[in-house]
Amino acid sequence: MQTSQPRLSFWQIWNVSFGFLGVQFGFALQNANVSRILTGLGADLHSLSLFWLVAPIMGLIVQPIVGSASDRTWNRLGRRRPFILGGAIAAFIGMILLPNAPIFVAFLAPMIMGALMVALMDASFNVCFQPFRSLVSDMVPASQRNVGYSVQSLLINIGAVIGSILPFVLTNVIGLENTAQMGEVAPSVVWAFYVGATVLLGTVIWTVIRTKEYAPEEYNRYKGLDADTAEPQEAKAPLSQRIGEFFKLVRDMPKTMKQLAVVQFFSWFALFIMWVYTTPAITQHIWNIDKKWYDPEYLASVGTVPESISIAMGAAGDWVGILFAAYSVFAAIFSIFLAKLADTLGRKTVYAGALILGGLSYVSFLAFQDLTMVNVDLLITEVTVPVGAVKLLIPMIGVGIAWAAILAMPYAMLAGSLPANKTGVYMGIFNFTVAAPQIVSGLTAGWILSSVFDNDAKYIIVVAGISMLIGAIAVFFVKETDTHTANATQGVE
């Protein structure tokens, strides 16, 4: 009887995470376009970050619940796959409905409908995210953990590239309109969400079909658990007892997890700012559009947005997709070498170095303003944009490297310190370290932007850079452990 967990082939590892490509496709569409959609539906810069709070709040609520439930689930589909598939179906529905929010004006204000669909999408994405993280921990042996999470990072970034660039392609190659009047969503964005919803569901179905999870007996044997330890007693306990057990888990979380939480806070605080404010930042800083065009009161006073302003905002919004696709390309390339670098230099060195590059890249946004217009050949089409927009591709290298590390290194460092029979719930709890900094950022970034920087959005990107540099310093205080290897080697008495 085999007691050590079998090594997986590259394509088995690929199939385990392939659905994450589609989930990230949808997430990238949201990151690059939700600010654009909500601004078009009437949100101002100060309140924009408050709408974005939906995402981390959903993660905070959903992921621990799903993690705990998936730890106790064993059925015909497996342990994690039922949640992955269910989340994908719900996300598909949300992605179809979000860009059609103005259609429901008879029932709800478009901005409220849009916010509700963002909530549905984010809840669904989070139902998928946590089981995918745990699935890698379940299926991939400790010796292949760096490879497992690096492949997941690679697939995430492939999905992010395609999702980020899709509206731009639909405008400049297919010919769909990328502008819309207030209260409407541009056709290129609408169709991008339709395509993204289809890709998301299709890739998740591929993972569900092509990945067979271990039976409980096999899983327990590979992870060094006995039947009593692995038995999900909490499922039979009263709700009050289960809640008490949950808070006990939070209190007793591994030390590595607590130390990584500090790094996560400053990393995700910065990322949230980037996703929310890159569009207004480059519209103002690179396209030289006055900040008054982001003031709903001013827009109401003028009635109609001039065509030149609308065109510039549409072009800037499309270019954000190019920038986000660019950092995802660089992240995907770096992911290929990430496992080898981590094995050679150590996870902490690679992780901290990546965050330093990311932080410096955010700060360097200030240096790239150049309003000179230039024709750019993107192979699939040519566009005319400011030189400063092209130069922003340079800091995207550092942002991409940081993003690749953030997607892989914390989970690779954490997985070994978690009890095998509590991996799902602890991965869910670990999402607090992703959601909480975004909530703090959402509550404070809008105020900082309006009160400190007078709605000049480029300076809030600098704040993101400083935050990520602090995160890089915190990496060196993390101490790694590996309980799985110890259990499997020693056995459980």
Tab-separated table of C-alpha atoms in Angstrom:
chain	number	residue	atom	x	y	z
A	1	MET	CA	0.000	0.000	0.000
A	2	GLN	CA	1.456	3.345	-1.055
A	3	THR	CA	1.815	5.730	1.876
A	4	SER	CA	3.608	8.613	0.176
A	5	GLN	CA	1.572	10.945	-1.994
A	6	PRO	CA	2.276	10.226	-5.688
A	7	ARG	CA	3.956	12.865	-7.808
A	8	LEU	CA	1.817	14.380	-10.549
A	9	SER	CA	2.729	14.912	-14.171
A	10	PHE	CA	2.900	18.473	-15.476
A	11	TRP	CA	-0.446	18.098	-17.242
A	12	GLN	CA	-2.119	16.720	-14.127
A	13	ILE	CA	-0.928	19.791	-12.218
A	14	TRP	CA	-2.124	21.933	-15.153
A	15	ASN	CA	-5.610	20.369	-15.082
A	16	VAL	CA	-5.937	20.902	-11.318
A	17	SER	CA	-5.683	24.678	-11.809
A	18	PHE	CA	-6.949	25.123	-15.381
A	19	GLY	CA	-10.350	26.367	-14.221
A	20	PHE	CA	-8.590	29.175	-12.374
A	21	LEU	CA	-7.702	30.581	-15.816
A	22	GLY	CA	-11.385	31.179	-16.497
A	23	VAL	CA	-12.130	32.487	-13.014
A	24	GLN	CA	-9.274	34.976	-13.347
A	25	PHE	CA	-10.503	35.867	-16.851
A	26	GLY	CA	-13.726	37.050	-15.238
A	27	PHE	CA	-11.922	38.678	-12.318
A	28	ALA	CA	-9.648	40.587	-14.707
A	29	LEU	CA	-12.629	41.867	-16.668
A	30	GLN	CA	-14.075	43.107	-13.400
A	31	ASN	CA	-10.825	44.719	-12.232
A	32	ALA	CA	-10.249	46.568	-15.509
A	33	ASN	CA	-13.840	47.621	-16.183
A	34	VAL	CA	-15.968	47.888	-13.033
A	35	SER	CA	-14.675	51.387	-12.203
A	36	ARG	CA	-15.431	52.342	-15.801
A	37	ILE	CA	-18.920	50.819	-15.611
A	38	LEU	CA	-19.823	52.317	-12.223
A	39	THR	CA	-18.466	55.753	-13.181
A	40	GLY	CA	-20.614	55.622	-16.300
A	41	LEU	CA	-23.591	54.688	-14.137
A	42	GLY	CA	-23.036	57.730	-11.883
A	43	ALA	CA	-20.415	56.951	-9.184
A	44	ASP	CA	-17.938	59.708	-8.205
A	45	LEU	CA	-14.255	59.175	-7.334
A	46	HIS	CA	-14.784	59.383	-3.575
A	47	SER	CA	-17.534	56.743	-3.552
A	48	LEU	CA	-15.893	54.521	-6.181
A	49	SER	CA	-13.735	52.718	-3.631
A	50	LEU	CA	-16.817	52.145	-1.456
A	51	PHE	CA	-18.496	50.222	-4.283
A	52	TRP	CA	-15.336	48.156	-4.610
A	53	LEU	CA	-15.681	47.136	-0.960
A	54	VAL	CA	-18.198	44.553	-2.138
A	55	ALA	CA	-15.361	42.311	-3.355
A	56	PRO	CA	-13.357	41.955	-0.110
A	57	ILE	CA	-16.496	41.816	2.024
A	58	MET	CA	-17.770	38.911	-0.054
A	59	GLY	CA	-14.384	37.234	0.308
A	60	LEU	CA	-14.395	37.786	4.057
A	61	ILE	CA	-17.814	36.164	4.408
A	62	VAL	CA	-17.715	33.469	1.747
A	63	GLN	CA	-14.236	31.943	1.811
A	64	PRO	CA	-14.096	30.728	5.445
A	65	ILE	CA	-17.590	29.239	5.104
A	66	VAL	CA	-16.740	27.510	1.839
A	67	GLY	CA	-13.369	26.394	3.201
A	68	SER	CA	-14.918	24.810	6.271
A	69	ALA	CA	-17.728	23.217	4.248
A	70	SER	CA	-15.329	21.786	1.659
A	71	ASP	CA	-13.183	20.251	4.428
A	72	ARG	CA	-16.275	18.283	5.520
A	73	THR	CA	-17.495	17.393	2.021
A	74	TRP	CA	-16.947	14.033	0.336
A	75	ASN	CA	-19.390	13.140	-2.455
A	76	ARG	CA	-19.441	11.852	-6.041
A	77	LEU	CA	-17.840	15.048	-7.346
A	78	GLY	CA	-15.182	15.025	-4.660
A	79	ARG	CA	-14.241	17.458	-1.921
A	80	ARG	CA	-13.490	20.803	-3.564
A	81	ARG	CA	-15.006	20.369	-7.035
A	82	PRO	CA	-18.692	20.794	-6.020
A	83	PHE	CA	-17.950	24.298	-4.741
A	84	ILE	CA	-15.809	25.208	-7.737
A	85	LEU	CA	-18.574	24.214	-10.145
A	86	GLY	CA	-21.366	25.889	-8.163
A	87	GLY	CA	-19.403	29.130	-7.863
A	88	ALA	CA	-18.677	29.136	-11.592
A	89	ILE	CA	-22.358	28.807	-12.504
A	90	ALA	CA	-23.311	31.717	-10.218
A	91	ALA	CA	-20.430	33.843	-11.573
A	92	PHE	CA	-21.607	33.119	-15.129
A	93	ILE	CA	-25.026	34.581	-14.271
A	94	GLY	CA	-23.530	37.674	-12.624
A	95	MET	CA	-21.242	38.377	-15.574
A	96	ILE	CA	-24.161	38.226	-17.993
A	97	LEU	CA	-26.311	40.575	-15.907
A	98	LEU	CA	-23.734	43.200	-14.781
A	99	PRO	CA	-23.197	45.011	-18.112
A	100	ASN	CA	-26.966	44.968	-18.641
A	101	ALA	CA	-27.701	46.869	-15.416
A	102	PRO	CA	-29.332	49.801	-17.321
A	103	ILE	CA	-31.978	47.409	-18.716
A	104	PHE	CA	-33.386	46.931	-15.214
A	105	VAL	CA	-33.962	50.673	-14.643
A	106	ALA	CA	-37.699	50.041	-14.236
A	107	PHE	CA	-36.968	48.007	-11.105
A	108	LEU	CA	-33.741	49.471	-9.701
A	109	ALA	CA	-31.449	52.421	-10.354
A	110	PRO	CA	-28.716	51.214	-12.758
A	111	MET	CA	-25.920	51.961	-10.270
A	112	ILE	CA	-27.679	49.914	-7.542
A	113	MET	CA	-28.301	47.049	-9.956
A	114	GLY	CA	-24.657	47.219	-11.018
A	115	ALA	CA	-23.496	47.083	-7.398
A	116	LEU	CA	-25.714	44.056	-6.734
A	117	MET	CA	-24.308	42.205	-9.735
A	118	VAL	CA	-20.765	43.038	-8.626
A	119	ALA	CA	-21.689	41.504	-5.257
A	120	LEU	CA	-23.022	38.346	-6.962
A	121	MET	CA	-19.916	38.054	-9.129
A	122	ASP	CA	-17.549	38.568	-6.219
A	123	ALA	CA	-19.349	36.094	-3.983
A	124	SER	CA	-19.203	33.552	-6.799
A	125	PHE	CA	-15.541	34.201	-7.594
A	126	ASN	CA	-14.743	33.650	-3.927
A	127	VAL	CA	-16.663	30.369	-3.864
A	128	CYS	CA	-14.270	29.271	-6.639
A	129	PHE	CA	-11.049	30.851	-5.334
A	130	GLN	CA	-10.738	29.105	-1.984
A	131	PRO	CA	-11.403	25.511	-3.170
A	132	PHE	CA	-8.936	26.008	-6.040
A	133	ARG	CA	-6.215	27.004	-3.541
A	134	SER	CA	-7.060	24.036	-1.337
A	135	LEU	CA	-7.254	21.667	-4.324
A	136	VAL	CA	-3.594	22.315	-5.108
A	137	SER	CA	-2.666	21.681	-1.472
A	138	ASP	CA	-4.739	18.459	-1.510
A	139	MET	CA	-3.530	17.029	-4.816
A	140	VAL	CA	0.089	18.197	-5.152
A	141	PRO	CA	2.755	16.578	-2.917
A	142	ALA	CA	5.005	18.800	-0.816
A	143	SER	CA	7.973	18.249	-3.146
A	144	GLN	CA	5.980	19.772	-6.032
A	145	ARG	CA	4.295	22.564	-4.086
A	146	ASN	CA	6.371	25.374	-5.618
A	147	VAL	CA	5.573	23.988	-9.079
A	148	GLY	CA	1.873	23.571	-8.235
A	149	TYR	CA	1.336	27.141	-7.124
A	150	SER	CA	3.594	28.509	-9.869
A	151	VAL	CA	1.503	26.734	-12.531
A	152	GLN	CA	-1.603	28.130	-10.862
A	153	SER	CA	-0.051	31.599	-10.983
A	154	LEU	CA	0.808	31.098	-14.674
A	155	LEU	CA	-2.765	30.097	-15.538
A	156	ILE	CA	-4.196	32.940	-13.487
A	157	ASN	CA	-2.096	35.403	-15.441
A	158	ILE	CA	-2.939	33.902	-18.832
A	159	GLY	CA	-6.596	34.411	-17.943
A	160	ALA	CA	-5.884	37.920	-16.693
A	161	VAL	CA	-4.089	38.881	-19.926
A	162	ILE	CA	-6.957	37.776	-22.135
A	163	GLY	CA	-9.621	39.229	-19.838
A	164	SER	CA	-7.872	42.589	-19.493
A	165	ILE	CA	-7.231	43.099	-23.196
A	166	LEU	CA	-10.560	41.796	-24.503
A	167	PRO	CA	-12.546	45.090	-24.548
A	168	PHE	CA	-9.642	46.744	-26.387
A	169	VAL	CA	-9.601	43.933	-28.974
A	170	LEU	CA	-13.359	44.085	-29.443
A	171	THR	CA	-13.076	47.833	-30.126
A	172	ASN	CA	-9.944	48.039	-32.238
A	173	VAL	CA	-10.112	44.730	-34.090
A	174	ILE	CA	-13.783	43.757	-34.185
A	175	GLY	CA	-15.030	47.347	-34.355
A	176	LEU	CA	-17.440	47.538	-31.416
A	177	GLU	CA	-18.042	50.986	-29.902
A	178	ASN	CA	-16.073	51.723	-26.700
A	179	THR	CA	-17.943	54.870	-25.614
A	180	ALA	CA	-21.280	55.360	-23.922
A	181	GLN	CA	-23.304	58.220	-22.490
A	182	MET	CA	-23.964	58.510	-18.752
A	183	GLY	CA	-26.179	55.686	-17.544
A	184	GLU	CA	-25.062	53.254	-20.243
A	185	VAL	CA	-22.313	50.629	-20.752
A	186	ALA	CA	-20.146	50.559	-23.873
A	187	PRO	CA	-20.959	47.655	-26.274
A	188	SER	CA	-17.338	46.459	-26.240
A	189	VAL	CA	-17.542	45.996	-22.461
A	190	VAL	CA	-20.927	44.244	-22.667
A	191	TRP	CA	-19.673	41.662	-25.154
A	192	ALA	CA	-16.407	41.204	-23.273
A	193	PHE	CA	-18.400	40.092	-20.230
A	194	TYR	CA	-20.412	37.656	-22.358
A	195	VAL	CA	-17.226	36.057	-23.673
A	196	GLY	CA	-15.659	36.025	-20.200
A	197	ALA	CA	-18.663	34.285	-18.674
A	198	THR	CA	-18.465	31.540	-21.305
A	199	VAL	CA	-14.711	31.010	-20.833
A	200	LEU	CA	-15.083	30.908	-17.056
A	201	LEU	CA	-17.710	28.194	-17.075
A	202	GLY	CA	-15.950	26.163	-19.777
A	203	THR	CA	-12.554	26.050	-18.042
A	204	VAL	CA	-14.057	25.172	-14.670
A	205	ILE	CA	-15.981	22.294	-16.234
A	206	TRP	CA	-12.645	21.090	-17.703
A	207	THR	CA	-11.031	20.963	-14.237
A	208	VAL	CA	-14.070	19.244	-12.719
A	209	ILE	CA	-14.031	16.564	-15.431
A	210	ARG	CA	-10.259	16.058	-15.739
A	211	THR	CA	-9.257	16.109	-12.049
A	212	LYS	CA	-10.135	13.196	-9.787
A	213	GLU	CA	-9.762	13.982	-6.111
A	214	TYR	CA	-8.417	11.370	-3.701
A	215	ALA	CA	-10.875	9.209	-1.785
A	216	PRO	CA	-10.966	9.939	1.979
A	217	GLU	CA	-8.867	6.875	2.834
A	218	GLU	CA	-6.166	7.800	0.311
A	219	TYR	CA	-6.138	11.448	1.336
A	220	ASN	CA	-5.806	10.613	5.035
A	221	ARG	CA	-2.989	8.149	4.320
A	222	TYR	CA	-1.039	10.615	2.146
A	223	LYS	CA	-1.429	13.431	4.667
A	224	GLY	CA	-0.516	11.306	7.698
A	225	LEU	CA	-3.992	11.458	9.271
A	226	ASP	CA	-5.841	8.656	11.065
A	227	ALA	CA	-9.592	8.167	10.787
A	228	ASP	CA	-10.358	9.817	14.136
A	229	THR	CA	-8.354	12.930	13.329
A	230	ALA	CA	-9.893	13.248	9.887
A	231	GLU	CA	-13.487	12.600	10.933
A	232	PRO	CA	-15.504	15.822	10.438
A	233	GLN	CA	-17.049	15.896	13.911
A	234	GLU	CA	-17.894	19.594	13.604
A	235	ALA	CA	-20.552	18.827	11.009
A	236	LYS	CA	-22.683	17.086	13.689
A	237	ALA	CA	-22.182	19.755	16.350
A	238	PRO	CA	-24.664	22.559	17.164
A	239	LEU	CA	-24.185	25.862	15.363
A	240	SER	CA	-22.975	27.626	18.497
A	241	GLN	CA	-20.305	24.979	19.002
A	242	ARG	CA	-19.177	25.208	15.382
A	243	ILE	CA	-18.893	28.996	15.685
A	244	GLY	CA	-16.863	28.534	18.841
A	245	GLU	CA	-14.598	26.041	17.076
A	246	PHE	CA	-14.131	28.500	14.219
A	247	PHE	CA	-12.963	31.291	16.511
A	248	LYS	CA	-10.697	28.801	18.294
A	249	LEU	CA	-9.093	28.045	14.918
A	250	VAL	CA	-8.583	31.769	14.334
A	251	ARG	CA	-7.022	32.155	17.767
A	252	ASP	CA	-4.744	29.153	17.279
A	253	MET	CA	-3.734	29.842	13.673
A	254	PRO	CA	-0.139	28.891	12.840
A	255	LYS	CA	2.519	31.497	13.565
A	256	THR	CA	3.545	31.519	9.885
A	257	MET	CA	0.011	32.540	8.976
A	258	LYS	CA	0.051	35.461	11.410
A	259	GLN	CA	3.378	36.690	10.060
A	260	LEU	CA	2.231	36.400	6.454
A	261	ALA	CA	-0.876	38.418	7.378
A	262	VAL	CA	1.283	41.531	7.809
A	263	VAL	CA	2.807	41.088	4.351
A	264	GLN	CA	-0.612	40.448	2.865
A	265	PHE	CA	-2.052	43.592	4.428
A	266	PHE	CA	0.367	45.981	2.750
A	267	SER	CA	0.381	44.035	-0.540
A	268	TRP	CA	-3.391	43.906	-0.982
A	269	PHE	CA	-3.890	47.468	0.278
A	270	ALA	CA	-1.741	48.507	-2.690
A	271	LEU	CA	-3.418	46.204	-5.220
A	272	PHE	CA	-6.887	47.463	-4.304
A	273	ILE	CA	-5.802	51.046	-4.975
A	274	MET	CA	-4.381	50.033	-8.353
A	275	TRP	CA	-7.563	48.277	-9.463
A	276	VAL	CA	-9.853	51.095	-8.341
A	277	TYR	CA	-7.872	54.160	-9.376
A	278	THR	CA	-5.652	53.311	-12.347
A	279	THR	CA	-8.389	54.341	-14.793
A	280	PRO	CA	-8.949	57.856	-13.380
A	281	ALA	CA	-5.211	58.227	-12.667
A	282	ILE	CA	-4.084	57.706	-16.254
A	283	THR	CA	-7.103	59.555	-17.660
A	284	GLN	CA	-6.050	62.623	-15.676
A	285	HIS	CA	-2.275	62.210	-15.764
A	286	ILE	CA	-1.663	60.742	-19.235
A	287	TRP	CA	-4.685	61.929	-21.265
A	288	ASN	CA	-4.735	65.283	-19.391
A	289	ILE	CA	-8.479	65.153	-18.654
A	290	ASP	CA	-9.468	67.578	-15.913
A	291	LYS	CA	-10.626	65.981	-12.669
A	292	LYS	CA	-13.909	67.916	-12.873
A	293	TRP	CA	-15.126	65.330	-15.389
A	294	TYR	CA	-15.216	62.835	-12.515
A	295	ASP	CA	-17.489	65.078	-10.423
A	296	PRO	CA	-21.173	64.036	-10.721
A	297	GLU	CA	-22.351	67.513	-9.701
A	298	TYR	CA	-20.349	69.128	-12.495
A	299	LEU	CA	-21.547	66.507	-14.979
A	300	ALA	CA	-25.142	67.210	-13.957
A	301	SER	CA	-24.598	70.938	-14.482
A	302	VAL	CA	-23.274	70.539	-18.048
A	303	GLY	CA	-25.836	67.921	-19.068
A	304	THR	CA	-23.858	66.145	-21.785
A	305	VAL	CA	-20.231	65.040	-21.803
A	306	PRO	CA	-18.417	66.559	-24.823
A	307	GLU	CA	-17.480	64.007	-27.463
A	308	SER	CA	-13.748	64.757	-27.114
A	309	ILE	CA	-13.867	64.029	-23.377
A	310	SER	CA	-15.901	60.859	-23.905
A	311	ILE	CA	-13.464	59.628	-26.566
A	312	ALA	CA	-10.457	60.337	-24.331
A	313	MET	CA	-12.055	58.536	-21.387
A	314	GLY	CA	-12.885	55.569	-23.604
A	315	ALA	CA	-9.330	55.441	-24.938
A	316	ALA	CA	-7.879	55.672	-21.435
A	317	GLY	CA	-10.212	52.922	-20.228
A	318	ASP	CA	-9.113	50.687	-23.100
A	319	TRP	CA	-5.450	51.406	-22.353
A	320	VAL	CA	-5.955	50.355	-18.734
A	321	GLY	CA	-6.894	46.982	-20.180
A	322	ILE	CA	-3.613	46.963	-22.110
A	323	LEU	CA	-1.639	47.894	-18.981
A	324	PHE	CA	-3.373	45.247	-16.871
A	325	ALA	CA	-2.804	42.701	-19.638
A	326	ALA	CA	0.857	43.754	-19.756
A	327	TYR	CA	1.460	43.211	-16.050
A	328	SER	CA	-0.288	39.854	-16.357
A	329	VAL	CA	1.994	38.897	-19.284
A	330	PHE	CA	5.056	39.791	-17.226
A	331	ALA	CA	3.590	37.912	-14.270
A	332	ALA	CA	2.985	34.840	-16.437
A	333	ILE	CA	6.578	34.941	-17.724
A	334	PHE	CA	7.949	35.362	-14.210
A	335	SER	CA	5.736	32.494	-13.003
A	336	ILE	CA	7.606	30.142	-15.338
A	337	PHE	CA	10.830	30.819	-13.432
A	338	LEU	CA	9.266	31.387	-10.012
A	339	ALA	CA	9.502	27.814	-8.711
A	340	LYS	CA	13.146	27.468	-9.753
A	341	LEU	CA	14.046	30.843	-8.251
A	342	ALA	CA	12.262	29.969	-5.005
A	343	ASP	CA	14.071	26.621	-4.810
A	344	THR	CA	17.427	28.296	-5.511
A	345	LEU	CA	17.243	31.609	-3.638
A	346	GLY	CA	14.535	30.827	-1.099
A	347	ARG	CA	10.909	31.876	-1.046
A	348	LYS	CA	11.435	34.882	1.208
A	349	THR	CA	14.173	36.401	-0.948
A	350	VAL	CA	12.124	36.026	-4.124
A	351	TYR	CA	8.923	37.245	-2.470
A	352	ALA	CA	10.510	40.346	-0.907
A	353	GLY	CA	12.433	41.224	-4.059
A	354	ALA	CA	9.272	41.010	-6.144
A	355	LEU	CA	7.370	43.315	-3.774
A	356	ILE	CA	10.214	45.854	-3.845
A	357	LEU	CA	10.038	45.957	-7.648
A	358	GLY	CA	6.265	46.362	-7.489
A	359	GLY	CA	6.417	49.206	-4.986
A	360	LEU	CA	9.028	51.143	-6.940
A	361	SER	CA	7.006	50.649	-10.116
A	362	TYR	CA	3.899	52.239	-8.593
A	363	VAL	CA	5.883	55.240	-7.388
A	364	SER	CA	7.422	55.659	-10.845
A	365	PHE	CA	3.987	56.399	-12.374
A	366	LEU	CA	4.717	60.062	-11.668
A	367	ALA	CA	7.702	60.060	-14.054
A	368	PHE	CA	5.905	58.987	-17.218
A	369	GLN	CA	3.709	61.919	-18.248
A	370	ASP	CA	4.198	62.833	-21.915
A	371	LEU	CA	1.211	64.190	-23.857
A	372	THR	CA	2.843	63.789	-27.293
A	373	MET	CA	0.614	61.560	-29.422
A	374	VAL	CA	2.216	58.554	-31.129
A	375	ASN	CA	1.011	55.690	-33.325
A	376	VAL	CA	1.527	52.291	-31.683
A	377	ASP	CA	1.497	49.010	-33.594
A	378	LEU	CA	0.048	46.323	-31.312
A	379	LEU	CA	0.248	43.629	-34.032
A	380	ILE	CA	-3.511	43.120	-34.004
A	381	THR	CA	-4.202	46.823	-34.607
A	382	GLU	CA	-2.696	50.319	-34.493
A	383	VAL	CA	-3.739	52.974	-32.006
A	384	THR	CA	-2.804	56.581	-31.333
A	385	VAL	CA	-2.059	57.280	-27.685
A	386	PRO	CA	0.118	59.659	-25.631
A	387	VAL	CA	3.781	58.686	-25.329
A	388	GLY	CA	3.279	58.602	-21.570
A	389	ALA	CA	0.764	55.794	-21.987
A	390	VAL	CA	3.348	53.694	-23.829
A	391	LYS	CA	6.013	54.441	-21.217
A	392	LEU	CA	3.693	53.111	-18.492
A	393	LEU	CA	4.370	49.641	-19.883
A	394	ILE	CA	7.799	49.863	-18.162
A	395	PRO	CA	6.507	49.895	-14.555
A	396	MET	CA	4.086	47.129	-15.484
A	397	ILE	CA	7.119	44.794	-15.528
A	398	GLY	CA	7.660	45.338	-11.801
A	399	VAL	CA	3.940	45.224	-11.037
A	400	GLY	CA	3.676	41.916	-12.909
A	401	ILE	CA	6.592	40.367	-11.031
A	402	ALA	CA	5.036	41.437	-7.722
A	403	TRP	CA	1.634	40.084	-8.751
A	404	ALA	CA	3.076	36.676	-9.689
A	405	ALA	CA	4.793	36.415	-6.313
A	406	ILE	CA	1.676	37.509	-4.411
A	407	LEU	CA	-0.368	34.809	-6.140
A	408	ALA	CA	2.064	31.995	-5.348
A	409	MET	CA	4.570	32.638	-2.567
A	410	PRO	CA	2.276	33.238	0.433
A	411	TYR	CA	0.320	30.054	-0.316
A	412	ALA	CA	3.467	27.993	-0.885
A	413	MET	CA	4.887	29.334	2.397
A	414	LEU	CA	1.612	28.778	4.273
A	415	ALA	CA	0.527	25.352	2.966
A	416	GLY	CA	3.199	23.395	4.835
A	417	SER	CA	2.275	24.937	8.186
A	418	LEU	CA	-1.425	23.987	8.043
A	419	PRO	CA	-2.977	20.839	9.552
A	420	ALA	CA	-3.965	18.636	6.581
A	421	ASN	CA	-7.507	18.067	7.900
A	422	LYS	CA	-8.040	21.843	8.303
A	423	THR	CA	-6.453	23.085	5.076
A	424	GLY	CA	-9.726	24.309	3.563
A	425	VAL	CA	-10.941	26.275	6.544
A	426	TYR	CA	-7.488	27.766	7.194
A	427	MET	CA	-7.122	28.773	3.536
A	428	GLY	CA	-10.519	30.449	3.950
A	429	ILE	CA	-9.418	32.186	7.136
A	430	PHE	CA	-6.237	33.246	5.359
A	431	ASN	CA	-8.457	35.122	2.926
A	432	PHE	CA	-9.072	37.547	5.810
A	433	THR	CA	-5.548	38.748	5.026
A	434	VAL	CA	-6.659	39.437	1.443
A	435	ALA	CA	-10.075	40.908	2.212
A	436	ALA	CA	-9.342	43.003	5.317
A	437	PRO	CA	-6.653	45.216	3.716
A	438	GLN	CA	-8.925	45.835	0.750
A	439	ILE	CA	-11.738	46.876	3.085
A	440	VAL	CA	-9.374	49.245	4.914
A	441	SER	CA	-8.163	50.567	1.561
A	442	GLY	CA	-11.722	51.033	0.331
A	443	LEU	CA	-12.721	52.942	3.450
A	444	THR	CA	-9.662	55.191	3.477
A	445	ALA	CA	-8.372	55.577	-0.102
A	446	GLY	CA	-11.323	57.640	-1.310
A	447	TRP	CA	-10.992	59.991	1.659
A	448	ILE	CA	-7.217	60.282	1.138
A	449	LEU	CA	-7.739	61.008	-2.559
A	450	SER	CA	-10.353	63.709	-2.016
A	451	SER	CA	-9.076	65.292	1.208
A	452	VAL	CA	-5.298	65.016	0.835
A	453	PHE	CA	-4.778	64.973	-2.935
A	454	ASP	CA	-7.837	66.991	-4.060
A	455	ASN	CA	-8.952	64.136	-6.384
A	456	ASP	CA	-5.618	64.073	-8.253
A	457	ALA	CA	-5.609	60.310	-8.691
A	458	LYS	CA	-1.948	59.809	-9.654
A	459	TYR	CA	-0.842	60.448	-6.073
A	460	ILE	CA	-2.971	57.644	-4.662
A	461	ILE	CA	-0.976	55.270	-6.892
A	462	VAL	CA	2.174	56.505	-5.114
A	463	VAL	CA	0.540	55.609	-1.791
A	464	ALA	CA	0.072	52.096	-3.183
A	465	GLY	CA	3.797	51.917	-3.943
A	466	ILE	CA	4.813	52.932	-0.430
A	467	SER	CA	2.465	50.320	1.017
A	468	MET	CA	3.971	47.530	-1.099
A	469	LEU	CA	7.508	48.508	-0.063
A	470	ILE	CA	6.492	48.130	3.580
A	471	GLY	CA	5.112	44.689	2.719
A	472	ALA	CA	8.487	43.717	1.256
A	473	ILE	CA	10.199	44.528	4.557
A	474	ALA	CA	7.649	42.423	6.469
A	475	VAL	CA	8.504	39.311	4.407
A	476	PHE	CA	11.821	38.927	6.229
A	477	PHE	CA	10.008	38.413	9.553
A	478	VAL	CA	8.121	35.315	8.298
A	479	LYS	CA	9.293	31.905	9.568
A	480	GLU	CA	8.278	28.834	7.522
A	481	THR	CA	7.343	25.362	8.846
A	482	ASP	CA	6.154	22.135	7.198
A	483	THR	CA	3.794	19.999	9.289
A	484	HIS	CA	2.685	17.795	6.360
A	485	THR	CA	6.140	16.371	5.785
A	486	ALA	CA	6.629	15.777	9.507
A	487	ASN	CA	3.310	13.957	9.849
A	488	ALA	CA	3.809	11.825	6.763
A	489	THR	CA	7.327	10.870	7.871
A	490	GLN	CA	6.552	10.156	11.522
A	491	GLY	CA	3.029	8.802	11.110
A	492	VAL	CA	0.155	9.548	13.460
A	493	GLU	CA	-0.130	7.425	16.549
